[in-house]
Every structure is written in C-alpha cells, then in structure tokens.
Coordinates of C-alpha atoms in Angstrom, one line a residue:
M1 CA 123.6 62.1 39.4
E2 CA 123.8 59.0 41.5
N3 CA 124.0 59.5 45.2
H4 CA 126.7 57.1 46.3
N5 CA 126.6 58.5 49.9
I6 CA 123.1 57.4 50.6
H7 CA 122.6 55.4 53.7
F8 CA 120.8 52.1 53.4
D9 CA 119.0 50.8 56.5
D10 CA 120.2 47.3 57.6
R11 CA 116.7 45.9 57.0
F12 CA 116.6 47.2 53.5
I13 CA 120.0 45.6 52.8
E14 CA 118.6 42.3 54.2
E15 CA 115.5 42.6 51.9
V16 CA 117.8 43.1 48.9
K17 CA 119.8 40.0 49.8
N18 CA 116.7 38.0 50.4
A19 CA 115.3 39.0 47.0
N20 CA 118.5 37.8 45.1
D21 CA 119.6 34.2 45.1
I22 CA 123.3 34.0 45.6
V23 CA 123.5 30.7 43.5
E24 CA 121.8 32.4 40.6
I25 CA 124.1 35.4 40.7
I26 CA 127.3 33.5 41.1
S27 CA 126.3 31.0 38.4
K28 CA 126.8 33.8 35.9
Y29 CA 130.5 33.8 36.8
V30 CA 131.2 30.3 38.0
D31 CA 130.2 26.9 36.7
L32 CA 128.6 25.5 39.9
K33 CA 127.9 21.8 40.6
R34 CA 125.5 20.5 43.2
A35 CA 127.4 19.1 46.2
G36 CA 124.9 18.0 48.9
D37 CA 123.2 21.1 50.3
S38 CA 125.7 23.4 48.6
Y39 CA 127.3 24.1 45.3
K40 CA 131.0 23.9 44.3
G41 CA 133.1 25.3 41.5
L42 CA 136.5 26.7 40.6
C43 CA 137.2 29.9 42.5
P44 CA 136.9 33.1 40.4
F45 CA 139.4 34.9 42.7
H46 CA 142.5 32.7 42.3
N47 CA 143.7 30.0 39.9
E48 CA 143.0 26.4 40.8
K49 CA 142.4 23.1 39.2
T50 CA 140.4 21.4 42.0
P51 CA 137.2 23.1 43.1
S52 CA 137.4 24.6 46.5
F53 CA 134.9 27.4 46.1
M54 CA 131.6 26.6 47.9
V55 CA 128.2 28.4 47.8
S56 CA 125.6 27.7 50.4
E57 CA 122.0 28.1 49.1
N58 CA 120.5 27.8 52.6
K59 CA 122.8 30.3 54.2
Q60 CA 123.2 32.5 51.1
I61 CA 127.0 32.8 51.5
F62 CA 130.1 31.8 49.6
K63 CA 133.5 30.6 50.8
C64 CA 136.7 29.6 49.1
F65 CA 138.8 27.1 51.1
G66 CA 141.7 27.8 48.9
C67 CA 142.3 31.6 49.1
G68 CA 139.9 32.4 52.0
E69 CA 137.6 34.7 50.1
G70 CA 134.0 34.6 51.5
G71 CA 130.9 36.7 52.1
N72 CA 127.4 37.3 50.8
V73 CA 125.9 38.2 47.4
I74 CA 126.8 41.9 47.8
T75 CA 130.4 41.3 48.7
F76 CA 130.8 38.8 45.9
L77 CA 129.7 41.4 43.3
M78 CA 131.9 44.1 44.8
K79 CA 134.9 41.8 44.7
K80 CA 134.3 40.3 41.3
E81 CA 133.1 43.4 39.4
N82 CA 135.4 45.8 41.4
I83 CA 132.4 48.0 42.1
S84 CA 131.2 50.1 45.2
F85 CA 128.7 49.0 47.8
F86 CA 126.2 51.4 46.3
E87 CA 126.7 50.0 42.8
A88 CA 126.3 46.4 44.0
I89 CA 123.0 47.3 45.8
K90 CA 121.8 49.1 42.7
F91 CA 122.5 46.1 40.5
L92 CA 120.7 43.7 42.9
C93 CA 117.7 46.1 43.1
E94 CA 117.4 46.1 39.3
N95 CA 117.8 42.3 39.2
A96 CA 115.0 41.8 41.8
R97 CA 112.8 44.6 40.6
I98 CA 113.1 46.5 43.9
E99 CA 112.9 50.3 43.8
L100 CA 116.1 51.9 44.7
P101 CA 115.3 54.5 47.4
V102 CA 116.2 58.1 46.7
N103 CA 115.7 59.3 50.2
N104 CA 117.1 58.0 53.5
I105 CA 115.9 54.4 53.8
S106 CA 115.9 54.6 57.6
S107 CA 112.5 56.2 57.6
E108 CA 109.9 54.8 60.0
E109 CA 107.6 53.9 57.1
N110 CA 110.2 51.7 55.3
L111 CA 111.1 50.0 58.5
K112 CA 107.5 49.2 59.2
N113 CA 107.0 47.8 55.6
Y114 CA 110.0 45.5 56.1
E115 CA 108.8 44.2 59.4
K116 CA 105.3 43.7 58.0
K117 CA 106.7 41.4 55.3
Q118 CA 108.6 39.4 57.8
R119 CA 105.5 39.0 59.9
M120 CA 103.6 37.8 56.9
Y121 CA 106.2 35.2 56.0
D122 CA 106.0 33.9 59.6
L123 CA 102.2 33.9 59.5
H124 CA 102.2 31.7 56.4
I125 CA 104.6 29.3 57.9
E126 CA 102.3 28.9 61.0
L127 CA 99.3 28.5 58.8
A128 CA 101.1 25.8 56.7
R129 CA 101.8 23.9 60.0
Y130 CA 98.2 24.1 61.0
Y131 CA 97.0 22.7 57.6
F132 CA 99.7 20.0 57.7
D133 CA 98.6 18.9 61.2
N134 CA 95.0 18.6 60.0
M135 CA 96.2 16.3 57.2
Q136 CA 98.2 14.2 59.5
K137 CA 95.1 13.7 61.7
N138 CA 93.2 12.6 58.5
I139 CA 90.5 15.1 59.3
E140 CA 87.5 14.5 57.1
N141 CA 89.4 11.6 55.4
S142 CA 91.7 14.2 53.8
M143 CA 94.8 11.8 53.9
D144 CA 92.6 9.0 52.4
Y145 CA 91.7 11.4 49.5
L146 CA 95.4 11.8 48.6
K147 CA 96.2 8.2 49.0
N148 CA 93.3 7.3 46.6
R149 CA 94.9 9.7 44.1
G150 CA 98.2 7.9 44.4
I151 CA 100.1 10.2 46.7
D152 CA 102.1 8.5 49.5
E153 CA 102.8 9.9 52.9
K154 CA 106.4 10.7 52.2
T155 CA 105.3 12.9 49.3
V156 CA 102.7 14.6 51.5
R157 CA 105.6 15.6 53.9
K158 CA 107.9 16.6 51.1
F159 CA 105.3 19.1 49.7
G160 CA 103.9 20.0 53.1
L161 CA 100.4 19.2 52.0
G162 CA 97.6 20.0 54.4
Y163 CA 93.9 20.3 54.8
E164 CA 91.4 23.1 55.8
V165 CA 88.1 22.0 57.3
R166 CA 84.8 23.7 56.7
K167 CA 84.5 25.1 60.2
S168 CA 88.0 26.2 60.6
S169 CA 89.8 27.0 63.8
A170 CA 92.7 28.6 61.9
I171 CA 91.7 32.1 63.1
E172 CA 91.8 31.1 66.8
Y173 CA 95.1 29.2 66.1
L174 CA 96.8 32.3 64.6
Y175 CA 95.4 34.5 67.4
N176 CA 97.0 32.2 69.9
H177 CA 100.3 32.5 68.1
G178 CA 100.2 36.3 68.5
Y179 CA 98.9 37.5 65.2
T180 CA 96.3 40.3 65.0
K181 CA 93.1 40.6 63.2
Q182 CA 94.6 43.2 60.8
E183 CA 97.5 40.8 60.0
L184 CA 95.0 38.0 59.1
L185 CA 93.1 40.4 56.8
D186 CA 96.4 41.6 55.2
S187 CA 97.2 37.9 54.4
M188 CA 94.1 38.0 52.1
I189 CA 93.3 34.5 53.1
F190 CA 90.8 35.8 55.7
R191 CA 87.9 38.1 55.1
Q192 CA 85.4 39.9 57.2
K193 CA 81.6 39.7 57.1
N194 CA 79.4 41.3 59.8
D195 CA 82.4 41.9 62.0
E196 CA 83.3 38.1 61.8
L197 CA 86.4 36.8 60.1
Y198 CA 86.3 33.7 57.9
S199 CA 88.7 31.8 55.7
I200 CA 88.3 31.8 51.9
F201 CA 89.5 28.1 52.0
F202 CA 87.3 25.3 53.4
S203 CA 87.0 21.6 52.8
R204 CA 90.1 21.8 50.6
V205 CA 93.4 20.0 50.3
M206 CA 96.0 22.7 50.9
Y207 CA 99.1 23.1 48.7
P208 CA 101.7 25.5 50.3
I209 CA 103.2 27.7 47.5
F210 CA 106.9 28.3 48.2
D211 CA 109.1 30.9 46.5
Y212 CA 112.5 30.0 45.3
R213 CA 113.9 30.7 48.7
N214 CA 111.7 28.1 50.2
R215 CA 109.4 30.6 52.0
V216 CA 105.7 29.9 52.1
V217 CA 104.1 32.9 50.3
A218 CA 100.6 31.6 49.4
F219 CA 98.4 28.6 49.2
G220 CA 96.4 26.7 46.7
G221 CA 93.3 24.7 47.7
R222 CA 91.6 21.8 45.9
I223 CA 88.0 21.1 47.0
T224 CA 87.4 17.5 48.0
R225 CA 83.6 17.7 47.6
S226 CA 81.3 19.0 44.9
G227 CA 81.5 22.8 44.5
E228 CA 83.2 25.5 42.5
P229 CA 85.8 26.6 42.0
K230 CA 87.6 23.3 42.1
Y231 CA 91.0 25.1 42.6
L232 CA 91.4 28.3 44.5
N233 CA 94.6 30.3 45.1
S234 CA 95.5 32.9 47.7
P235 CA 94.8 36.4 46.4
E236 CA 97.9 38.6 45.9
S237 CA 99.4 40.1 49.0
I238 CA 102.5 42.0 50.0
I239 CA 104.5 38.8 49.7
F240 CA 102.7 37.1 46.8
K241 CA 102.5 38.2 43.1
K242 CA 101.0 35.3 41.2
K243 CA 102.6 36.2 37.8
E244 CA 106.0 36.0 39.4
Q245 CA 105.7 32.6 41.1
L246 CA 106.0 29.0 39.8
Y247 CA 104.8 26.1 41.9
G248 CA 107.6 23.6 42.4
L249 CA 110.5 26.0 41.5
N250 CA 112.0 25.7 45.0
L251 CA 112.5 22.0 44.3
V252 CA 114.0 22.6 40.9
R253 CA 116.6 24.7 42.7
K254 CA 117.0 22.3 45.6
Y255 CA 117.6 19.2 43.5
N256 CA 119.5 21.0 40.7
A257 CA 117.2 19.6 38.1
K258 CA 118.6 19.1 34.6
R259 CA 115.5 20.3 32.9
I260 CA 112.3 22.2 33.6
I261 CA 109.0 20.6 32.7
L262 CA 106.1 23.0 32.5
V263 CA 102.8 21.4 33.6
E264 CA 99.3 22.7 34.3
G265 CA 98.6 21.7 37.9
Y266 CA 99.8 21.0 41.4
M267 CA 99.2 17.3 41.1
D268 CA 101.2 17.0 38.0
V269 CA 104.2 18.6 39.7
I270 CA 103.7 16.3 42.7
R271 CA 103.3 13.0 40.8
L272 CA 106.4 13.7 38.7
N273 CA 108.5 14.4 41.8
Q274 CA 107.1 11.3 43.5
K275 CA 108.2 9.2 40.5
G276 CA 111.7 10.6 40.7
I277 CA 111.4 13.1 37.9
V278 CA 112.5 16.5 39.3
G279 CA 112.1 19.8 37.5
A280 CA 108.3 20.1 37.1
V281 CA 106.8 23.5 37.7
A282 CA 103.2 24.9 37.3
S283 CA 102.0 28.4 36.7
L284 CA 99.4 28.5 39.5
G285 CA 96.2 28.0 37.5
T286 CA 96.9 30.9 35.2
S287 CA 98.3 31.1 31.7
L288 CA 102.1 31.4 31.6
T289 CA 103.2 35.0 32.0
K290 CA 106.2 36.8 30.6
E291 CA 107.5 37.3 34.1
Q292 CA 107.4 33.5 34.7
S293 CA 109.1 32.9 31.4
E294 CA 111.9 35.3 32.5
I295 CA 112.3 33.3 35.7
I296 CA 112.4 30.1 33.7
K297 CA 115.1 31.5 31.4
K298 CA 117.2 32.5 34.4
Q299 CA 117.4 28.8 35.4
N300 CA 119.5 28.1 32.3
K301 CA 118.0 24.7 31.7
K302 CA 116.3 22.8 28.8
V303 CA 112.6 23.5 28.9
Y304 CA 109.7 21.2 28.1
I305 CA 106.0 21.8 28.0
C306 CA 103.7 19.0 29.1
Y307 CA 100.2 20.6 29.3
D308 CA 96.9 18.7 29.2
S309 CA 96.3 16.9 25.9
D310 CA 92.8 18.3 25.4
K311 CA 92.0 21.3 23.2
A312 CA 92.4 23.8 26.0
G313 CA 95.7 22.3 26.8
R314 CA 96.9 22.6 23.1
V315 CA 95.8 26.2 23.0
A316 CA 97.7 26.9 26.2
T317 CA 100.8 25.2 24.7
V318 CA 100.7 27.4 21.7
R319 CA 100.5 30.5 23.9
A320 CA 103.3 29.2 26.1
I321 CA 105.6 28.5 23.1
D322 CA 105.1 32.2 22.0
I323 CA 105.8 33.6 25.4
L324 CA 108.9 31.4 26.0
Q325 CA 110.3 32.2 22.6
S326 CA 109.7 35.9 23.1
V327 CA 112.3 35.8 25.9
G328 CA 114.7 33.6 24.0
V329 CA 113.7 30.2 25.4
K330 CA 113.1 27.3 22.9
P331 CA 110.8 24.8 24.5
Y332 CA 110.2 21.2 23.5
I333 CA 106.8 19.6 23.7
I334 CA 106.0 16.3 25.4
S335 CA 103.0 14.4 24.0
L336 CA 101.0 12.2 26.4
E337 CA 98.5 11.1 23.7
G338 CA 95.8 8.9 25.3
Y339 CA 96.2 10.5 28.8
K340 CA 94.9 13.9 30.0
D341 CA 98.0 14.9 32.0
P342 CA 101.0 13.5 33.9
D343 CA 98.9 12.7 36.9
E344 CA 96.6 10.4 34.9
F345 CA 99.6 9.0 32.9
F346 CA 101.2 7.6 36.1
N347 CA 98.0 5.7 37.0
K348 CA 99.0 3.1 34.3
N349 CA 102.7 3.8 33.5
K350 CA 106.2 3.8 35.1
T351 CA 108.9 6.4 35.4
S352 CA 110.8 4.9 32.5
D353 CA 107.7 5.4 30.3
F354 CA 107.7 9.1 31.0
M355 CA 111.4 9.4 30.4
A356 CA 110.8 7.9 26.9
K357 CA 108.2 10.6 26.3
I358 CA 110.8 13.2 27.2
E359 CA 113.2 11.6 24.8
N360 CA 110.6 11.8 22.0
A361 CA 109.6 15.5 22.7
V362 CA 109.2 17.5 19.6
S363 CA 110.2 21.0 18.6
P364 CA 107.8 23.9 18.6
L365 CA 107.5 23.7 14.7
S366 CA 106.6 20.0 14.9
F367 CA 103.9 20.7 17.5
L368 CA 102.4 23.7 15.7
I369 CA 102.2 21.8 12.4
D370 CA 100.7 18.7 14.1
N371 CA 98.2 21.0 16.0
I372 CA 97.0 22.5 12.7
K373 CA 96.8 19.1 11.1
S374 CA 94.3 18.0 13.9
E375 CA 91.9 20.6 12.5
Y376 CA 91.9 19.1 9.0
N377 CA 90.9 15.9 7.3
I378 CA 93.9 15.6 4.9
N379 CA 92.1 12.7 3.0
I380 CA 90.0 15.4 1.5
Y381 CA 92.1 17.1 -1.2
S382 CA 90.8 20.7 -0.5
Q383 CA 91.5 20.4 3.2
K384 CA 95.0 18.9 2.5
L385 CA 95.9 21.9 0.3
E386 CA 94.7 24.4 3.0
F387 CA 96.7 22.5 5.6
I388 CA 99.8 22.5 3.5
D389 CA 99.5 26.3 2.9
K390 CA 99.3 27.0 6.7
A391 CA 102.1 24.5 7.5
C392 CA 104.4 26.0 5.0
E393 CA 103.8 29.5 6.5
I394 CA 104.9 28.1 9.9
I395 CA 108.0 26.6 8.4
K396 CA 108.9 29.8 6.6
S397 CA 108.7 31.7 9.9
S398 CA 111.7 29.7 11.3
D399 CA 115.2 31.2 11.2
N400 CA 116.8 27.7 11.7
A401 CA 117.9 26.2 8.3
V402 CA 118.2 22.6 9.8
E403 CA 114.7 22.8 11.2
M404 CA 113.3 24.1 7.9
E405 CA 114.8 21.3 6.0
Y406 CA 113.6 18.7 8.4
Q407 CA 110.0 20.1 8.5
T408 CA 109.9 20.3 4.7
K409 CA 110.7 16.6 4.4
R410 CA 108.4 15.8 7.2
L411 CA 105.4 17.7 5.7
S412 CA 106.1 15.8 2.4
E413 CA 105.8 12.5 4.3
I414 CA 102.6 13.6 6.2
T415 CA 100.8 14.7 3.1
N416 CA 102.3 12.2 0.6
M417 CA 103.4 15.1 -1.6
S418 CA 106.8 15.4 -3.2
V419 CA 109.6 17.2 -1.4
K420 CA 110.0 19.5 -4.4
S421 CA 106.4 20.7 -4.3
I422 CA 106.6 21.4 -0.6
G423 CA 110.1 23.0 -1.0
V424 CA 108.9 25.4 -3.7
K425 CA 106.2 26.7 -1.3
V426 CA 108.8 27.1 1.5
Y427 CA 111.9 28.3 -0.4
G428 CA 110.5 29.6 -3.7
Q429 CA 110.3 28.5 -7.3
Y430 CA 114.1 27.8 -7.8
F431 CA 114.2 25.2 -5.0
S432 CA 115.8 21.8 -5.7
P433 CA 115.8 18.7 -3.4
K434 CA 119.5 18.2 -4.4
Q435 CA 120.4 21.1 -2.2
F436 CA 119.3 19.1 0.9
Q437 CA 121.4 16.0 0.0
L438 CA 124.6 18.1 -0.6
N439 CA 124.3 19.8 2.8
Q440 CA 123.6 16.5 4.6
K441 CA 126.8 14.9 3.1
S442 CA 128.9 17.9 4.1
D443 CA 127.5 17.8 7.7
E444 CA 128.2 14.1 8.1
K445 CA 131.8 14.5 6.9
T446 CA 132.4 17.2 9.5
V447 CA 131.0 15.2 12.4
K448 CA 132.9 12.0 11.5
K449 CA 136.2 14.0 11.2
V450 CA 135.9 15.7 14.5
F451 CA 134.5 12.9 16.7
P452 CA 135.7 9.3 17.3
K453 CA 133.4 6.3 17.6
I454 CA 132.2 5.4 21.1
E455 CA 132.3 1.8 22.3
N456 CA 129.2 0.2 23.8
S457 CA 129.0 0.3 27.6
D458 CA 126.9 -1.2 30.3
T459 CA 125.3 1.2 32.9
Q460 CA 123.1 -1.3 34.6
T461 CA 126.0 -3.5 36.0
N462 CA 127.5 -0.7 38.0
E463 CA 124.1 0.6 39.0
K464 CA 123.1 -2.8 40.4
K465 CA 126.3 -2.9 42.5
I466 CA 125.4 0.5 43.9
I467 CA 121.8 -0.6 44.7
D468 CA 123.2 -3.7 46.4
I469 CA 125.5 -1.7 48.7
I470 CA 122.9 1.0 49.5
S471 CA 120.2 -1.5 50.2
K472 CA 122.4 -2.9 53.0
K473 CA 123.8 0.5 54.2
P474 CA 121.3 3.3 53.2
D475 CA 123.4 6.0 54.8
C476 CA 126.1 5.5 52.2
I477 CA 123.9 7.2 49.6
R478 CA 125.4 10.5 50.7
Y479 CA 128.7 9.5 49.1
I480 CA 127.4 9.7 45.6
M481 CA 124.9 12.6 45.7
D482 CA 127.3 15.0 44.0
I483 CA 128.0 12.6 41.1
L484 CA 124.7 11.1 40.0
N485 CA 121.5 12.8 39.1
T486 CA 118.1 11.0 39.2
D487 CA 118.2 11.0 35.3
D488 CA 121.4 8.9 35.4
I489 CA 119.5 6.0 37.1
T490 CA 117.7 3.4 35.1
D491 CA 116.0 1.4 37.8
D492 CA 112.6 3.0 38.5
S493 CA 112.3 2.0 42.2
F494 CA 115.8 3.2 43.0
R495 CA 115.3 6.4 41.1
E496 CA 112.2 7.2 43.2
Y497 CA 114.1 6.3 46.4
Y498 CA 117.2 8.4 45.3
S499 CA 115.1 11.4 44.5
Q500 CA 113.9 11.6 48.0
F501 CA 117.4 12.3 49.3
S502 CA 118.9 14.5 46.5
G503 CA 120.3 17.6 48.1
D504 CA 119.2 16.7 51.6
V505 CA 122.5 15.5 52.9
C506 CA 126.0 17.0 53.0
I507 CA 128.9 15.2 51.3
D508 CA 132.0 14.2 53.3
F509 CA 134.8 15.0 50.9
N510 CA 137.6 13.3 52.8
P511 CA 136.5 10.0 54.3
K512 CA 139.0 7.2 54.4
N513 CA 136.7 4.2 54.5
E514 CA 136.6 1.7 51.6
E515 CA 132.9 1.9 51.1
Y516 CA 133.3 5.6 50.2
K517 CA 135.9 4.8 47.6
M518 CA 134.0 1.8 46.2
L519 CA 130.7 3.7 45.9
R520 CA 132.3 6.7 44.3
K521 CA 134.1 4.6 41.8
L522 CA 130.9 2.8 40.9
A523 CA 129.1 6.1 40.6
L524 CA 131.8 7.6 38.4
F525 CA 131.8 4.6 36.1
T526 CA 128.0 4.8 35.9
K527 CA 128.2 8.4 35.0
I528 CA 130.8 7.7 32.3
D529 CA 128.6 4.9 30.9
V530 CA 125.6 7.3 30.8
L531 CA 127.6 10.0 29.1
Q532 CA 129.1 7.6 26.5
K533 CA 125.6 6.4 25.6
K534 CA 124.5 10.0 25.2
L535 CA 127.5 10.7 23.0
K536 CA 126.8 7.7 20.9
K537 CA 123.1 8.7 20.6
L538 CA 124.2 12.2 19.5
E539 CA 126.4 10.7 16.8
Q540 CA 123.5 8.6 15.5
S541 CA 120.9 11.4 15.8
Q542 CA 119.0 12.4 12.7
N543 CA 116.2 14.0 14.7
T544 CA 117.2 17.5 13.5
D545 CA 114.1 19.1 14.8
I546 CA 115.4 18.5 18.3
E547 CA 119.0 19.6 18.0
E548 CA 120.9 21.5 15.3
I549 CA 124.1 20.1 13.9
S550 CA 126.2 22.9 15.6
F551 CA 124.5 22.3 18.9
I552 CA 125.2 18.5 18.7
M553 CA 128.9 19.3 18.1
E554 CA 129.1 21.6 21.1
E555 CA 127.3 19.0 23.3
K556 CA 129.8 16.3 22.1
I557 CA 132.8 18.5 23.1
K558 CA 131.3 19.2 26.5
I559 CA 130.6 15.5 27.1
I560 CA 134.1 14.4 26.0
K561 CA 135.7 16.9 28.4
L562 CA 133.4 15.8 31.2
I563 CA 134.3 12.1 30.7
S564 CA 138.0 13.0 30.8
N565 CA 137.5 14.8 34.1
L566 CA 135.6 11.9 35.6
K567 CA 138.4 9.5 34.6
E568 CA 140.8 11.7 36.5
D569 CA 138.6 11.6 39.5
I570 CA 138.6 7.7 39.3
K571 CA 142.4 7.8 39.3
G572 CA 142.4 9.8 42.4
L573 CA 140.5 7.1 44.2
I574 CA 142.9 4.3 43.3

C-alpha cells in the first residue's frame, strides 16, 4: 500500500523538480510557443482565446495572467490532474527515473548525497570557467586552432569552448575555490598516482557538456597534437550518465528548434549552429542508445540522421534507425555525398545548401535499400538479382502502404525491371500494377476536394524590409523573436545573425511605438508567405517516401488554421 503520509525532505523535492523540465511536462497538456526566454499558450485552467499562460524555462515556473494560477511543476500536476502532493511526486520520480524513497527522506545520508551533487555541479561550472579563460588567452594557440577550423569567437562563447594545457594548474585553481581533494577525485576528471593528482585531459580543446537544464555535467576534449585518443569524454560520475546525455540538447530546448538533426561529433553540432541551423545533437562519441532515443522522442520533433558518409557512418545510421524506430520515432536520413560530415560540408557550402539537403532527406527504407545497393554491382545480372531479393525483403517489412508502393516503383527504376516483376516479389503472385494507378487517382481526388489552390507569394520582399530596419536598429530584433524561426529566413547572413539572438531576449508584448507594429506586421506577412509556400509544396508533393497522404492532409489543416490565426494577429496591429 502506498504511504501517502511520507515526509519528503525539501532537498529531495528540489532534486525531483530539477530532474523534470516544466516545459516538457506542461507541453503534454498545453500547446506552448516560444516567446523570448519563456513559452506561452492558452491556459488549461480557464477558457481564453488569447494566450495569457506563460512558462519560464529558466525559473521553472508557470503563471497565468488571466486567472492568476501559478506555481512549479508539482503544483501544476496537482491542479491539472487533481492529484495529491504524493501522487505528483511519484509521477515525477517515475518520469525522471528517480527512486521513490520508502523511508523518511530526511536521513543524514540522503541529505549528504543531495549536497554532494550540488557541489559537483558547482565544481564543473568553475572548471568550465577555467578552461574558457585559457582559450580566451589563446594559450598554446588554442584559439587559433579553432579559427583555422572555421569557428568564430562568438561561437566559442556560445558553446563555452575552452582549453586544458599539458601542465595544468586546474587542481590548484579548484583548491583555491574551496574544493577538496576527494571532490576532485569524485568528479572523475582527476586521478591520483603516487599521491599526486593529475587531470585526464591535457593539450585538448575542451567542450563543456550541458544537460537539458543548462548545467555543466561533463567535458569532452579534442587533442590538438598527435596522440590517442583523439577525443576523450569525462568518465561517468554522480551527475553524468553518458547514455542519457546528448551534446547540444540544451540549445535545442533554448531555441525551440523545429527539428532534431542527429550528428556524430561536437564540431558538427557547433558548425550547424554557427550557420544558423539549430537542432543538432550528438551522442557523445558512442553509438546511439535507447535512453537517448527516448529523450529524442520526448522532444516531439521531426528527426533527421546526418552521420558521417563513410562505411562506419552508414553502419551507425542503420543502427540508429533501428533504435529510433523501436521507440516509435521515424527518422529521415540526410545525405552529404562527397563530404565526410557537416563540419567538412560547410568548408565549401552555405546554409541554404544544407537546407536543400534537409529538404531532400530520404525515408529509412530508401536509405536501407540504397545502402544495400552500394554493396552490389547491379550491372552484373547475378548481383542484380541478389540485390532485388534483399531490397524486396526490406520493402515487405514496412507497414506503410504508401511507402511500399513508392519503393516498389523506385526499385523498378533502379534495376530497370518491370513494376510487375518487383510487385510480385513484394505483394505476391496476384499483384497487378493497375492497383497502384486506381489508388493514386482516388487519393488525388480526395486532396483536390478538401484543399483550395494557394496563390504564389513572395517571402523575400518582406524579409528584405525586416533586414533593412534591423540593420539600422539591431535592438528591434526582439520584436519578432516569437514569430519567426531561423528556418523561416532565406538570407544566409541574416539567418546566422538571427540565430545568435533566438531565445536570448524577452518580448515586450505591449509597446506603442510604430517600429514595433511595422516589424511585427512584416514578420507576420513573412511567416504567412513561408506557410503558403509550404502548403503549395505539400499539394504538389509526390515524394511519398517522406510523407504519407494522411499526414500531408493533417499538415495542410494545421497550416491553414495557423495562417488564419496569423491574419487575425495582423488585424490587431492595424
């Protein structure tokens, strides 16, 4: 029987709150939109048409300015689910994989464990400052190393990149800041030999690893000279479990990225962000884990895989597809053929070039079939037959009728074999290509009946006006942060500039100046233009391996509703 009378120590309650992100929990009940440093949505506790419900990610609190309800993640659950304090704590413990105590949590041992964790977070912050200061001083040409790799100083600051010298003074630095020898050893970054402490990192560029709450929990180090291993991560500690962390996830949350792009390394994440493409995460030098896949699923975003294009990268992609699909996430695969990874890609290409790669991302089935094809010479008849057999088995494994049809036709084109011969292998001996044609006509009639044609629009005209205003008054950028995402911007230079500010400033919702009205109207028109083009593209889409017909229809309905809401917002500014 559950003990609802158990007393929870204040520190344990704080640990439970820290382990559960209020934005993630409330997003299950409320459709939240980024608004500066916070999120806004329609209040779940009273009826309203204009959002007055705000959630602060930094403070981990919510407040409705309409009905006055407010509090933390615990009080939200108690109010929304009509449950007790104990039941809310239990739910949050299960969500964050924290063991619910059966005895009184006020024990001295539990108190010490909590305080030990807090000290470890503080130690990592101090160490990150120490490494960052070394980088700023360009010790051992560390800053020059990053500049030669295409990383600018603004990005160095954004990611808190640092450097650890061969003969480190980090130990003395931490001693001077009040940390003990045992605390240094507990961090797992320092070890002892012959009664002497030493750092496991030396002559390395240091990448602070943040958890989703923006706390430094570990470090990655990249050696700048010859030596192995090239990359080294902090060993696991009381605040760091490698299989549960994703490098860059804190920025996905901060900038409310529209998608997640799974890459292999730190530099890939950094280069993508520097180019204004937010949403990149890396799995810390290890293969993607199920725990990391569960974390990705919780973000509720479209997922792309962009691993290295070599054989090892393709093998890792196949494994990542399996793991993601096992938790219910369907990823799309970005091909950077001719380039090893995103870091190398940007040495010769622009942001818009990578966005085109995203647009052309393929489904798991397309990737798996193409990956098998790379192992065969289909100009040799026997190899072609073997490839067809394997490809057909992959197609048959799908439970998506649209995808199966598309891949059957595609395999026919790849191998120069008839659709019927491929279809018989996939569907059985009674298959007829006429079935495909009948289904296609039926789907086209349904789409044309439900959705009207969309007129052409011009995004760039409004965008250029926005750029012109902001170039003269940069501070005005804060007026449009809650309307436009970096993906809505077509100009590469402005996209990179804009991405540096996303989420960093608060929105003033009631200014009276004309610049506010003008910029917001331009931003709203730009957003409508973007959505109209997306709607038109969905109407014309025949790339059924990317979106199913039913999904396309749902997307269209969403976009039409959003355009209608944006037009109402424009009326409110007139």
